[in-house]
mmCIF file of C-alpha atoms and ligand atoms in Angstrom:
data_model
loop_
_atom_site.group_PDB
_atom_site.id
_atom_site.type_symbol
_atom_site.label_atom_id
_atom_site.label_comp_id
_atom_site.label_asym_id
_atom_site.label_seq_id
_atom_site.Cartn_x
_atom_site.Cartn_y
_atom_site.Cartn_z
ATOM 1 C CA ALA A 10 161.772 99.280 49.909
ATOM 2 C CA LYS A 11 160.302 96.113 48.434
ATOM 3 C CA ASN A 12 163.333 93.891 48.874
ATOM 4 C CA ARG A 13 164.037 94.824 52.485
ATOM 5 C CA GLY A 14 161.826 92.152 53.946
ATOM 6 C CA GLY A 15 158.212 91.440 54.658
ATOM 7 C CA ASN A 16 157.566 94.126 57.259
ATOM 8 C CA THR A 17 158.733 97.025 55.162
ATOM 9 C CA TYR A 18 156.711 95.831 52.227
ATOM 10 C CA GLN A 19 153.648 95.391 54.364
ATOM 11 C CA PHE A 20 154.005 98.856 55.860
ATOM 12 C CA PHE A 21 154.533 100.453 52.480
ATOM 13 C CA ASN A 22 151.454 98.757 51.177
ATOM 14 C CA GLU A 23 149.289 99.743 54.100
ATOM 15 C CA SER A 24 150.316 103.371 54.057
ATOM 16 C CA MET A 25 149.710 103.505 50.311
ATOM 17 C CA ASN A 26 146.303 102.091 50.982
ATOM 18 C CA LYS A 27 145.543 104.640 53.660
ATOM 19 C CA ASN A 28 146.597 107.367 51.288
ATOM 20 C CA ALA A 29 144.333 106.076 48.571
ATOM 21 C CA VAL A 30 141.412 105.860 50.989
ATOM 22 C CA ARG A 31 142.015 109.395 52.235
ATOM 23 C CA ARG A 32 142.204 110.676 48.676
ATOM 24 C CA LEU A 33 138.916 109.071 47.772
ATOM 25 C CA GLN A 34 137.388 110.518 50.907
ATOM 26 C CA VAL A 35 138.592 114.025 50.080
ATOM 27 C CA GLU A 36 137.483 113.716 46.462
ATOM 28 C CA ASN A 37 133.996 112.724 47.616
ATOM 29 C CA GLN A 38 133.916 115.592 50.086
ATOM 30 C CA LEU A 39 134.947 117.959 47.313
ATOM 31 C CA ARG A 40 132.247 116.764 44.899
ATOM 32 C CA GLN A 41 129.663 116.946 47.660
ATOM 33 C CA SER A 42 130.821 120.437 48.576
ATOM 34 C CA LEU A 43 130.508 121.621 45.001
ATOM 35 C CA ARG A 44 126.973 120.197 44.778
ATOM 36 C CA ASN A 45 125.917 121.779 48.059
ATOM 37 C CA ASN A 46 127.845 125.017 47.932
ATOM 38 C CA TYR A 47 130.009 124.216 50.920
ATOM 39 C CA LEU A 48 132.990 126.153 49.587
ATOM 40 C CA GLN A 49 133.841 129.135 51.750
ATOM 41 C CA VAL A 50 136.243 131.943 51.039
ATOM 42 C CA HIS A 51 138.242 133.346 53.935
ATOM 43 C CA TYR A 52 140.272 136.544 53.732
ATOM 44 C CA GLN A 53 143.671 137.410 55.144
ATOM 45 C CA PRO A 54 144.645 141.096 55.401
ATOM 46 C CA LYS A 55 147.838 142.415 53.870
ATOM 47 C CA VAL A 56 149.476 145.266 55.769
ATOM 48 C CA SER A 57 152.043 147.939 55.120
ATOM 49 C CA LEU A 58 154.952 147.589 57.547
ATOM 50 C CA ARG A 59 155.816 151.217 56.944
ATOM 51 C CA THR A 60 152.475 152.732 57.871
ATOM 52 C CA ASN A 61 151.070 149.807 59.874
ATOM 53 C CA THR A 62 147.848 149.990 57.911
ATOM 54 C CA PHE A 63 145.656 147.558 56.045
ATOM 55 C CA VAL A 64 146.361 147.766 52.293
ATOM 56 C CA GLY A 65 144.777 144.699 50.691
ATOM 57 C CA LEU A 66 143.723 141.112 51.207
ATOM 58 C CA GLU A 67 144.080 137.540 49.950
ATOM 59 C CA ALA A 68 141.227 135.109 49.342
ATOM 60 C CA LEU A 69 141.811 131.575 50.667
ATOM 61 C CA VAL A 70 139.329 128.803 50.026
ATOM 62 C CA ARG A 71 138.067 126.244 52.570
ATOM 63 C CA LEU A 72 135.702 123.275 52.461
ATOM 64 C CA GLU A 73 133.223 123.554 55.274
ATOM 65 C CA ILE A 74 131.194 120.403 55.499
ATOM 66 C CA PRO A 75 128.452 120.605 58.109
ATOM 67 C CA GLY A 76 129.094 118.067 60.845
ATOM 68 C CA THR A 77 132.548 117.236 59.472
ATOM 69 C CA GLY A 78 134.573 120.385 59.959
ATOM 70 C CA ILE A 79 136.944 122.308 57.755
ATOM 71 C CA VAL A 80 139.160 120.676 55.119
ATOM 72 C CA SER A 81 142.255 122.719 54.281
ATOM 73 C CA PRO A 82 143.083 123.706 50.702
ATOM 74 C CA ALA A 83 146.532 122.140 51.107
ATOM 75 C CA GLU A 84 144.669 118.849 51.122
ATOM 76 C CA PHE A 85 142.049 119.323 48.418
ATOM 77 C CA ILE A 86 143.570 121.781 45.930
ATOM 78 C CA PRO A 87 146.140 119.280 44.574
ATOM 79 C CA LEU A 88 143.345 116.724 44.201
ATOM 80 C CA ALA A 89 141.039 119.267 42.586
ATOM 81 C CA GLU A 90 143.860 120.019 40.177
ATOM 82 C CA GLU A 91 144.340 116.339 39.253
ATOM 83 C CA THR A 92 140.652 115.646 38.766
ATOM 84 C CA GLY A 93 139.937 118.847 36.855
ATOM 85 C CA LEU A 94 137.459 119.971 39.535
ATOM 86 C CA ILE A 95 139.761 122.955 40.075
ATOM 87 C CA ILE A 96 138.096 124.814 37.211
ATOM 88 C CA ASP A 97 134.763 124.730 39.011
ATOM 89 C CA VAL A 98 136.378 125.465 42.404
ATOM 90 C CA GLY A 99 138.352 128.362 40.968
ATOM 91 C CA GLU A 100 135.351 130.012 39.324
ATOM 92 C CA ARG A 101 133.321 129.804 42.490
ATOM 93 C CA VAL A 102 136.124 131.259 44.580
ATOM 94 C CA LEU A 103 136.617 134.092 42.120
ATOM 95 C CA ARG A 104 132.902 134.821 41.933
ATOM 96 C CA GLN A 105 132.421 134.880 45.704
ATOM 97 C CA THR A 106 135.553 136.987 46.144
ATOM 98 C CA CYS A 107 134.390 139.546 43.563
ATOM 99 C CA ARG A 108 130.972 139.683 45.220
ATOM 100 C CA ASP A 109 132.419 140.279 48.702
ATOM 101 C CA MET A 110 134.994 142.771 47.470
ATOM 102 C CA ARG A 111 132.394 144.724 45.491
ATOM 103 C CA GLU A 112 130.278 145.061 48.614
ATOM 104 C CA TRP A 113 133.223 146.195 50.766
ATOM 105 C CA VAL A 114 134.516 148.646 48.188
ATOM 106 C CA ALA A 115 131.032 150.086 47.692
ATOM 107 C CA ALA A 116 130.693 150.555 51.441
ATOM 108 C CA GLY A 117 134.008 152.416 51.488
ATOM 109 C CA ALA A 118 135.357 149.831 53.927
ATOM 110 C CA VAL A 119 138.106 148.371 51.774
ATOM 111 C CA GLN A 120 140.472 149.804 49.207
ATOM 112 C CA GLY A 121 143.252 148.240 47.213
ATOM 113 C CA ARG A 122 143.204 144.813 45.688
ATOM 114 C CA VAL A 123 141.999 141.388 46.629
ATOM 115 C CA ALA A 124 144.376 138.604 45.607
ATOM 116 C CA VAL A 125 143.060 135.286 44.324
ATOM 117 C CA ASN A 126 145.260 132.187 43.926
ATOM 118 C CA LEU A 127 145.347 130.492 40.528
ATOM 119 C CA SER A 128 146.557 126.927 40.019
ATOM 120 C CA ALA A 129 148.257 125.601 36.884
ATOM 121 C CA LYS A 130 145.165 124.189 35.170
ATOM 122 C CA GLN A 131 143.242 127.388 35.747
ATOM 123 C CA PHE A 132 146.051 129.547 34.487
ATOM 124 C CA LEU A 133 146.427 127.492 31.311
ATOM 125 C CA GLN A 134 142.755 127.198 30.436
ATOM 126 C CA PRO A 135 141.862 128.716 27.097
ATOM 127 C CA ASP A 136 139.847 131.940 27.402
ATOM 128 C CA LEU A 137 141.123 132.562 30.946
ATOM 129 C CA THR A 138 141.030 136.340 30.533
ATOM 130 C CA LYS A 139 137.586 136.288 28.961
ATOM 131 C CA ARG A 140 136.201 134.122 31.752
ATOM 132 C CA ILE A 141 137.690 136.324 34.455
ATOM 133 C CA MET A 142 136.469 139.514 32.813
ATOM 134 C CA ALA A 143 132.981 137.992 32.535
ATOM 135 C CA ILE A 144 132.918 137.215 36.247
ATOM 136 C CA LEU A 145 134.194 140.689 37.171
ATOM 137 C CA ASN A 146 131.479 142.148 34.977
ATOM 138 C CA GLU A 147 128.677 139.997 36.319
ATOM 139 C CA GLU A 148 129.687 140.708 39.908
ATOM 140 C CA GLY A 149 130.262 144.400 39.312
ATOM 141 C CA LEU A 150 133.869 144.615 40.460
ATOM 142 C CA ALA A 151 136.427 146.742 38.619
ATOM 143 C CA ALA A 152 139.549 144.900 37.415
ATOM 144 C CA GLU A 153 141.691 147.413 39.352
ATOM 145 C CA HIS A 154 140.548 145.675 42.527
ATOM 146 C CA LEU A 155 141.783 142.253 41.472
ATOM 147 C CA GLU A 156 145.198 140.657 41.709
ATOM 148 C CA LEU A 157 146.000 137.065 40.740
ATOM 149 C CA GLU A 158 148.678 134.991 42.490
ATOM 150 C CA ILE A 159 150.570 132.368 40.547
ATOM 151 C CA THR A 160 153.548 130.267 41.578
ATOM 152 C CA GLU A 161 156.876 129.848 39.845
ATOM 153 C CA GLY A 162 155.952 126.278 38.923
ATOM 154 C CA VAL A 163 152.893 127.476 37.035
ATOM 155 C CA VAL A 164 154.743 130.019 34.908
ATOM 156 C CA MET A 165 158.069 128.198 34.416
ATOM 157 C CA ASP A 166 156.384 125.218 32.787
ATOM 158 C CA ASP A 167 155.990 127.201 29.571
ATOM 159 C CA PRO A 168 157.360 130.694 30.247
ATOM 160 C CA GLU A 169 156.707 132.112 26.785
ATOM 161 C CA ARG A 170 153.052 131.140 26.879
ATOM 162 C CA ALA A 171 152.829 132.336 30.476
ATOM 163 C CA ILE A 172 154.136 135.752 29.440
ATOM 164 C CA GLU A 173 151.402 136.012 26.797
ATOM 165 C CA ILE A 174 148.669 135.135 29.288
ATOM 166 C CA MET A 175 150.065 137.488 31.924
ATOM 167 C CA THR A 176 150.297 140.323 29.418
ATOM 168 C CA GLU A 177 146.673 139.802 28.440
ATOM 169 C CA LEU A 178 145.571 139.951 32.088
ATOM 170 C CA ASN A 179 147.719 143.021 32.707
ATOM 171 C CA ASN A 180 146.194 144.767 29.721
ATOM 172 C CA CYS A 181 142.790 144.337 31.358
ATOM 173 C CA GLY A 182 144.012 146.078 34.517
ATOM 174 C CA ILE A 183 144.529 142.945 36.594
ATOM 175 C CA HIS A 184 147.719 142.835 38.664
ATOM 176 C CA LEU A 185 149.845 139.716 39.056
ATOM 177 C CA ALA A 186 151.881 138.416 41.955
ATOM 178 C CA LEU A 187 154.489 135.660 41.887
ATOM 179 C CA ASP A 188 153.637 133.530 44.927
ATOM 180 C CA ASP A 189 155.919 131.398 47.138
ATOM 181 C CA PHE A 190 158.924 133.086 45.590
ATOM 182 C CA GLY A 191 162.195 131.311 46.284
ATOM 183 C CA THR A 192 160.763 127.819 46.697
ATOM 184 C CA GLY A 193 160.506 126.879 43.057
ATOM 185 C CA TYR A 194 162.778 126.973 40.118
ATOM 186 C CA SER A 195 162.670 130.311 38.436
ATOM 187 C CA SER A 196 165.156 131.832 36.156
ATOM 188 C CA LEU A 197 166.206 135.401 36.776
ATOM 189 C CA ALA A 198 166.278 135.890 33.015
ATOM 190 C CA TYR A 199 162.552 135.260 32.958
ATOM 191 C CA LEU A 200 161.812 137.112 36.148
ATOM 192 C CA LYS A 201 162.742 140.380 34.495
ATOM 193 C CA ARG A 202 160.457 139.567 31.538
ATOM 194 C CA PHE A 203 157.383 138.530 33.525
ATOM 195 C CA PRO A 204 154.786 141.292 33.528
ATOM 196 C CA ILE A 205 154.169 141.022 37.259
ATOM 197 C CA GLN A 206 153.766 143.712 39.906
ATOM 198 C CA THR A 207 154.481 141.828 43.110
ATOM 199 C CA LEU A 208 156.805 139.192 44.568
ATOM 200 C CA LYS A 209 155.639 137.243 47.592
ATOM 201 C CA ILE A 210 158.536 135.837 49.616
ATOM 202 C CA ASP A 211 157.728 132.383 50.900
ATOM 203 C CA LYS A 212 157.226 131.847 54.613
ATOM 204 C CA ALA A 213 160.177 129.426 54.634
ATOM 205 C CA PHE A 214 162.552 132.418 54.330
ATOM 206 C CA ILE A 215 160.744 134.438 56.989
ATOM 207 C CA ASP A 216 160.531 131.759 59.712
ATOM 208 C CA ASP A 217 164.146 132.071 60.835
ATOM 209 C CA ILE A 218 164.854 135.553 59.552
ATOM 210 C CA ASN A 219 166.189 136.612 62.952
ATOM 211 C CA GLY A 220 167.943 133.350 63.828
ATOM 212 C CA ALA A 221 169.771 132.667 60.606
ATOM 213 C CA GLU A 222 171.942 135.318 59.021
ATOM 214 C CA ARG A 223 171.803 133.410 55.750
ATOM 215 C CA ASP A 224 168.018 133.666 55.598
ATOM 216 C CA ARG A 225 168.160 137.343 56.460
ATOM 217 C CA ASN A 226 170.708 137.971 53.700
ATOM 218 C CA MET A 227 168.606 136.018 51.272
ATOM 219 C CA VAL A 228 165.533 138.127 52.036
ATOM 220 C CA ALA A 229 167.602 141.306 51.780
ATOM 221 C CA SER A 230 168.771 140.239 48.322
ATOM 222 C CA ILE A 231 165.303 139.295 47.133
ATOM 223 C CA VAL A 232 163.892 142.625 48.316
ATOM 224 C CA ALA A 233 166.670 144.620 46.638
ATOM 225 C CA MET A 234 166.326 142.671 43.403
ATOM 226 C CA ALA A 235 162.550 143.019 43.368
ATOM 227 C CA HIS A 236 162.788 146.764 43.935
ATOM 228 C CA ASN A 237 165.321 147.049 41.119
ATOM 229 C CA LEU A 238 162.769 145.381 38.874
ATOM 230 C CA GLY A 239 160.097 147.817 40.073
ATOM 231 C CA LEU A 240 158.147 145.196 42.014
ATOM 232 C CA ASP A 241 156.386 145.371 45.360
ATOM 233 C CA VAL A 242 157.456 142.781 47.907
ATOM 234 C CA VAL A 243 155.194 140.950 50.341
ATOM 235 C CA ALA A 244 156.577 138.754 53.128
ATOM 236 C CA GLU A 245 154.394 135.750 53.940
ATOM 237 C CA GLY A 246 153.881 134.090 57.302
ATOM 238 C CA VAL A 247 154.996 136.883 59.622
ATOM 239 C CA VAL A 248 154.232 135.730 63.150
ATOM 240 C CA ASP A 249 156.049 138.105 65.485
ATOM 241 C CA HIS A 250 157.076 141.735 65.915
ATOM 242 C CA ALA A 251 160.787 140.957 65.639
ATOM 243 C CA GLN A 252 160.245 139.534 62.144
ATOM 244 C CA ALA A 253 158.136 142.519 61.148
ATOM 245 C CA SER A 254 160.770 144.954 62.322
ATOM 246 C CA THR A 255 163.625 143.096 60.590
ATOM 247 C CA LEU A 256 161.615 143.028 57.356
ATOM 248 C CA SER A 257 160.913 146.699 57.675
ATOM 249 C CA ASN A 258 164.654 147.372 58.143
ATOM 250 C CA LEU A 259 165.325 145.350 55.000
ATOM 251 C CA ASN A 260 162.912 147.646 53.130
ATOM 252 C CA CYS A 261 160.278 144.989 52.673
ATOM 253 C CA GLU A 262 157.156 147.120 52.719
ATOM 254 C CA PHE A 263 154.276 144.618 52.827
ATOM 255 C CA ALA A 264 153.444 141.582 54.931
ATOM 256 C CA GLN A 265 150.850 138.996 55.777
ATOM 257 C CA GLY A 266 150.785 136.607 58.700
ATOM 258 C CA PHE A 267 149.202 135.555 61.950
ATOM 259 C CA LEU A 268 150.879 138.515 63.684
ATOM 260 C CA PHE A 269 148.332 140.731 61.936
ATOM 261 C CA ALA A 270 145.484 138.320 61.293
ATOM 262 C CA GLU A 271 144.649 134.781 60.313
ATOM 263 C CA PRO A 272 142.426 134.271 57.294
ATOM 264 C CA LEU A 273 138.979 135.416 58.440
ATOM 265 C CA ARG A 274 135.457 134.437 57.456
ATOM 266 C CA ARG A 275 133.736 137.096 55.412
ATOM 267 C CA GLU A 276 131.379 137.893 58.311
ATOM 268 C CA HIS A 277 134.308 138.718 60.577
ATOM 269 C CA PHE A 278 136.568 140.484 58.125
ATOM 270 C CA LEU A 279 135.255 144.026 58.305
ATOM 271 C CA ALA A 280 134.946 144.063 62.072
ATOM 272 C CA HIS A 281 138.484 142.786 62.392
ATOM 273 C CA ILE A 282 140.154 145.308 60.142
ATOM 274 C CA ALA A 283 138.117 148.100 61.717
ATOM 275 C CA THR A 284 139.269 147.267 65.234
ATOM 276 C CA THR A 285 142.853 146.161 64.719
ATOM 277 C CA LEU A 286 144.140 147.814 61.578
ATOM 278 C CA ALA A 287 143.532 151.357 60.534
ATOM 279 C CA SER A 288 143.412 151.878 56.780
HETATM 280 P P1 LIG B 314 149.433 130.263 49.809
HETATM 281 O O1 LIG B 314 148.789 130.904 48.627
HETATM 282 O O2 LIG B 314 150.903 130.357 49.942
HETATM 283 O O3 LIG B 314 148.679 130.878 51.071
HETATM 284 C C1 LIG B 314 149.308 131.142 52.292
HETATM 285 C C2 LIG B 314 148.999 130.071 53.318
HETATM 286 O O4 LIG B 314 149.684 130.370 54.521
HETATM 287 C C3 LIG B 314 147.524 130.004 53.688
HETATM 288 O O5 LIG B 314 147.221 128.644 54.002
HETATM 289 C C4 LIG B 314 147.463 130.855 54.956
HETATM 290 O O6 LIG B 314 146.373 130.545 55.785
HETATM 291 C C5 LIG B 314 148.767 130.470 55.592
HETATM 292 N N1 LIG B 314 149.279 131.510 56.481
HETATM 293 C C6 LIG B 314 149.130 132.846 56.416
HETATM 294 N N2 LIG B 314 149.801 133.475 57.412
HETATM 295 C C7 LIG B 314 150.389 132.492 58.126
HETATM 296 C C8 LIG B 314 151.231 132.494 59.307
HETATM 297 O O7 LIG B 314 151.563 133.532 59.872
HETATM 298 N N3 LIG B 314 151.649 131.271 59.762
HETATM 299 C C9 LIG B 314 151.302 130.099 59.141
HETATM 300 N N4 LIG B 314 151.743 128.953 59.662
HETATM 301 N N5 LIG B 314 150.508 130.066 58.039
HETATM 302 C C10 LIG B 314 150.076 131.254 57.540
HETATM 303 P P2 LIG B 314 145.890 127.959 53.469
HETATM 304 O O8 LIG B 314 144.759 128.912 53.514
HETATM 305 O O9 LIG B 314 145.769 126.662 54.188
HETATM 306 O O10 LIG B 314 146.226 127.689 51.943
HETATM 307 C C11 LIG B 314 147.241 126.791 51.555
HETATM 308 C C12 LIG B 314 147.499 126.868 50.080
HETATM 309 O O11 LIG B 314 146.376 126.410 49.332
HETATM 310 C C13 LIG B 314 147.744 128.292 49.569
HETATM 311 O O12 LIG B 314 149.067 128.674 49.848
HETATM 312 C C14 LIG B 314 147.448 128.115 48.108
HETATM 313 O O13 LIG B 314 148.550 127.556 47.439
HETATM 314 C C15 LIG B 314 146.315 127.111 48.109
HETATM 315 N N6 LIG B 314 145.020 127.811 47.995
HETATM 316 C C16 LIG B 314 144.267 128.401 48.946
HETATM 317 N N7 LIG B 314 143.140 128.931 48.415
HETATM 318 C C17 LIG B 314 143.195 128.689 47.076
HETATM 319 C C18 LIG B 314 142.321 128.978 45.967
HETATM 320 O O14 LIG B 314 141.252 129.605 46.106
HETATM 321 N N8 LIG B 314 142.718 128.543 44.737
HETATM 322 C C19 LIG B 314 143.895 127.853 44.556
HETATM 323 N N9 LIG B 314 144.202 127.454 43.301
HETATM 324 N N10 LIG B 314 144.727 127.565 45.565
HETATM 325 C C20 LIG B 314 144.388 127.978 46.817
HETATM 326 CA CA1 LIG B 315 148.900 132.899 47.778
HETATM 327 CA CA1 LIG B 316 152.293 131.888 49.227
HETATM 328 CA CA1 LIG B 317 152.491 128.498 49.962
#
C-alpha cells in the first residue's frame, strides 16, 4: 500500500492510528473493569431440538462499565489474551459461573452442565486442572456440572500436549467441547484422539443451511461423523424455526441461538427458562 501514492499511505497510517487508540482505550477499560469488578457473566441456554427442552447453558463474559455501556468479548478477549490479563478474566468468569450454577442447581432450577470458554493462554497455563478444581471446590460446584469449550486453534497448536491436558480434565469429571468447529484447521486424525464429548458447529455453517445445499451437506457430514465418534453435536447461532427443523432432520440434537434466547443476565436467566423453555 505504501508505494501507491500519498493518499493511500495517509489513510493506512490514520486507520492504524485509530486502531492503536481504540486498543489502548479497551485495554484501559479492561484494567479498570478488573479493579472495579465490572465483569459480568451472561448465560445462553442450550436446548434439545428433539424434546424442545432446556438442557444446559453457556457462560459469556461482558464488560459493563457504568456510564459507558457494554463492551463485547469479541473486542476485549483477544486483547486480554495478548496482555496476559486473560488469566485474571478467566478465573473471575469461572468463579462467578460456578457460584451462579451452584445456586441454580441447589434450587433445583437447572440441571446439566454450564459451559465456560477457555482461550489459548488459559488452556496452556501450568496447573490448569488444579486451579479449576480449586475454584469448583471453593464455590461448591461438582465437576459434573462443568464443561469447558476450546477452539481448534487452541488444541492444534500442540495436539499432543493438548491431549494430555484434556485427559487430565476429563479424569476429574469435566466435559470438553470443541468450539467453532469447521472454522479452524483440525486434522481428523487428531479429532478421533481428542478426549472430547461435544462438537459445536460454527454459526457460519448454520446461517445458510436452508439456502445452500453445500452448507446443508456439510452439516449433515459433520453430524454423522461426530455421532460415529460418539460425540454430541451442538449447532450455534440458530435464528429461525426453519433452521431448527432442518438441523433436527439432520439428527443434530442440540442447539443454541437467538431463536431460543440471547445470552441473559444472571438475574433474568431463571425467569426466562421457566417461562419459555420447559426442562
Ligand atoms: P463463542 O464462544 O463462539 O460464543 C458464541 C457467540 O455467538 C456469543 O457472542 C453469542 O452471544 C453469539 N450468539 C449466540 N447465538 C447467536 C445467534 O443466534 N446469532 C448471533 N448473531 N450471535 C449469536 P459473544 O458473547 O459476543 O462472544 C463472542 C466470543 O467471545 C465467544 O464466541 C468466545 O470466543 C469469546 N468469549 C466470550 N466469553 C468468553 C469467556 O468468558 N472467556 C473466553 N476466553 N472467551 C470468551
Ligand atoms: Ca463458545
Ligand atoms: Ca462458538
Ligand atoms: Ca465463535
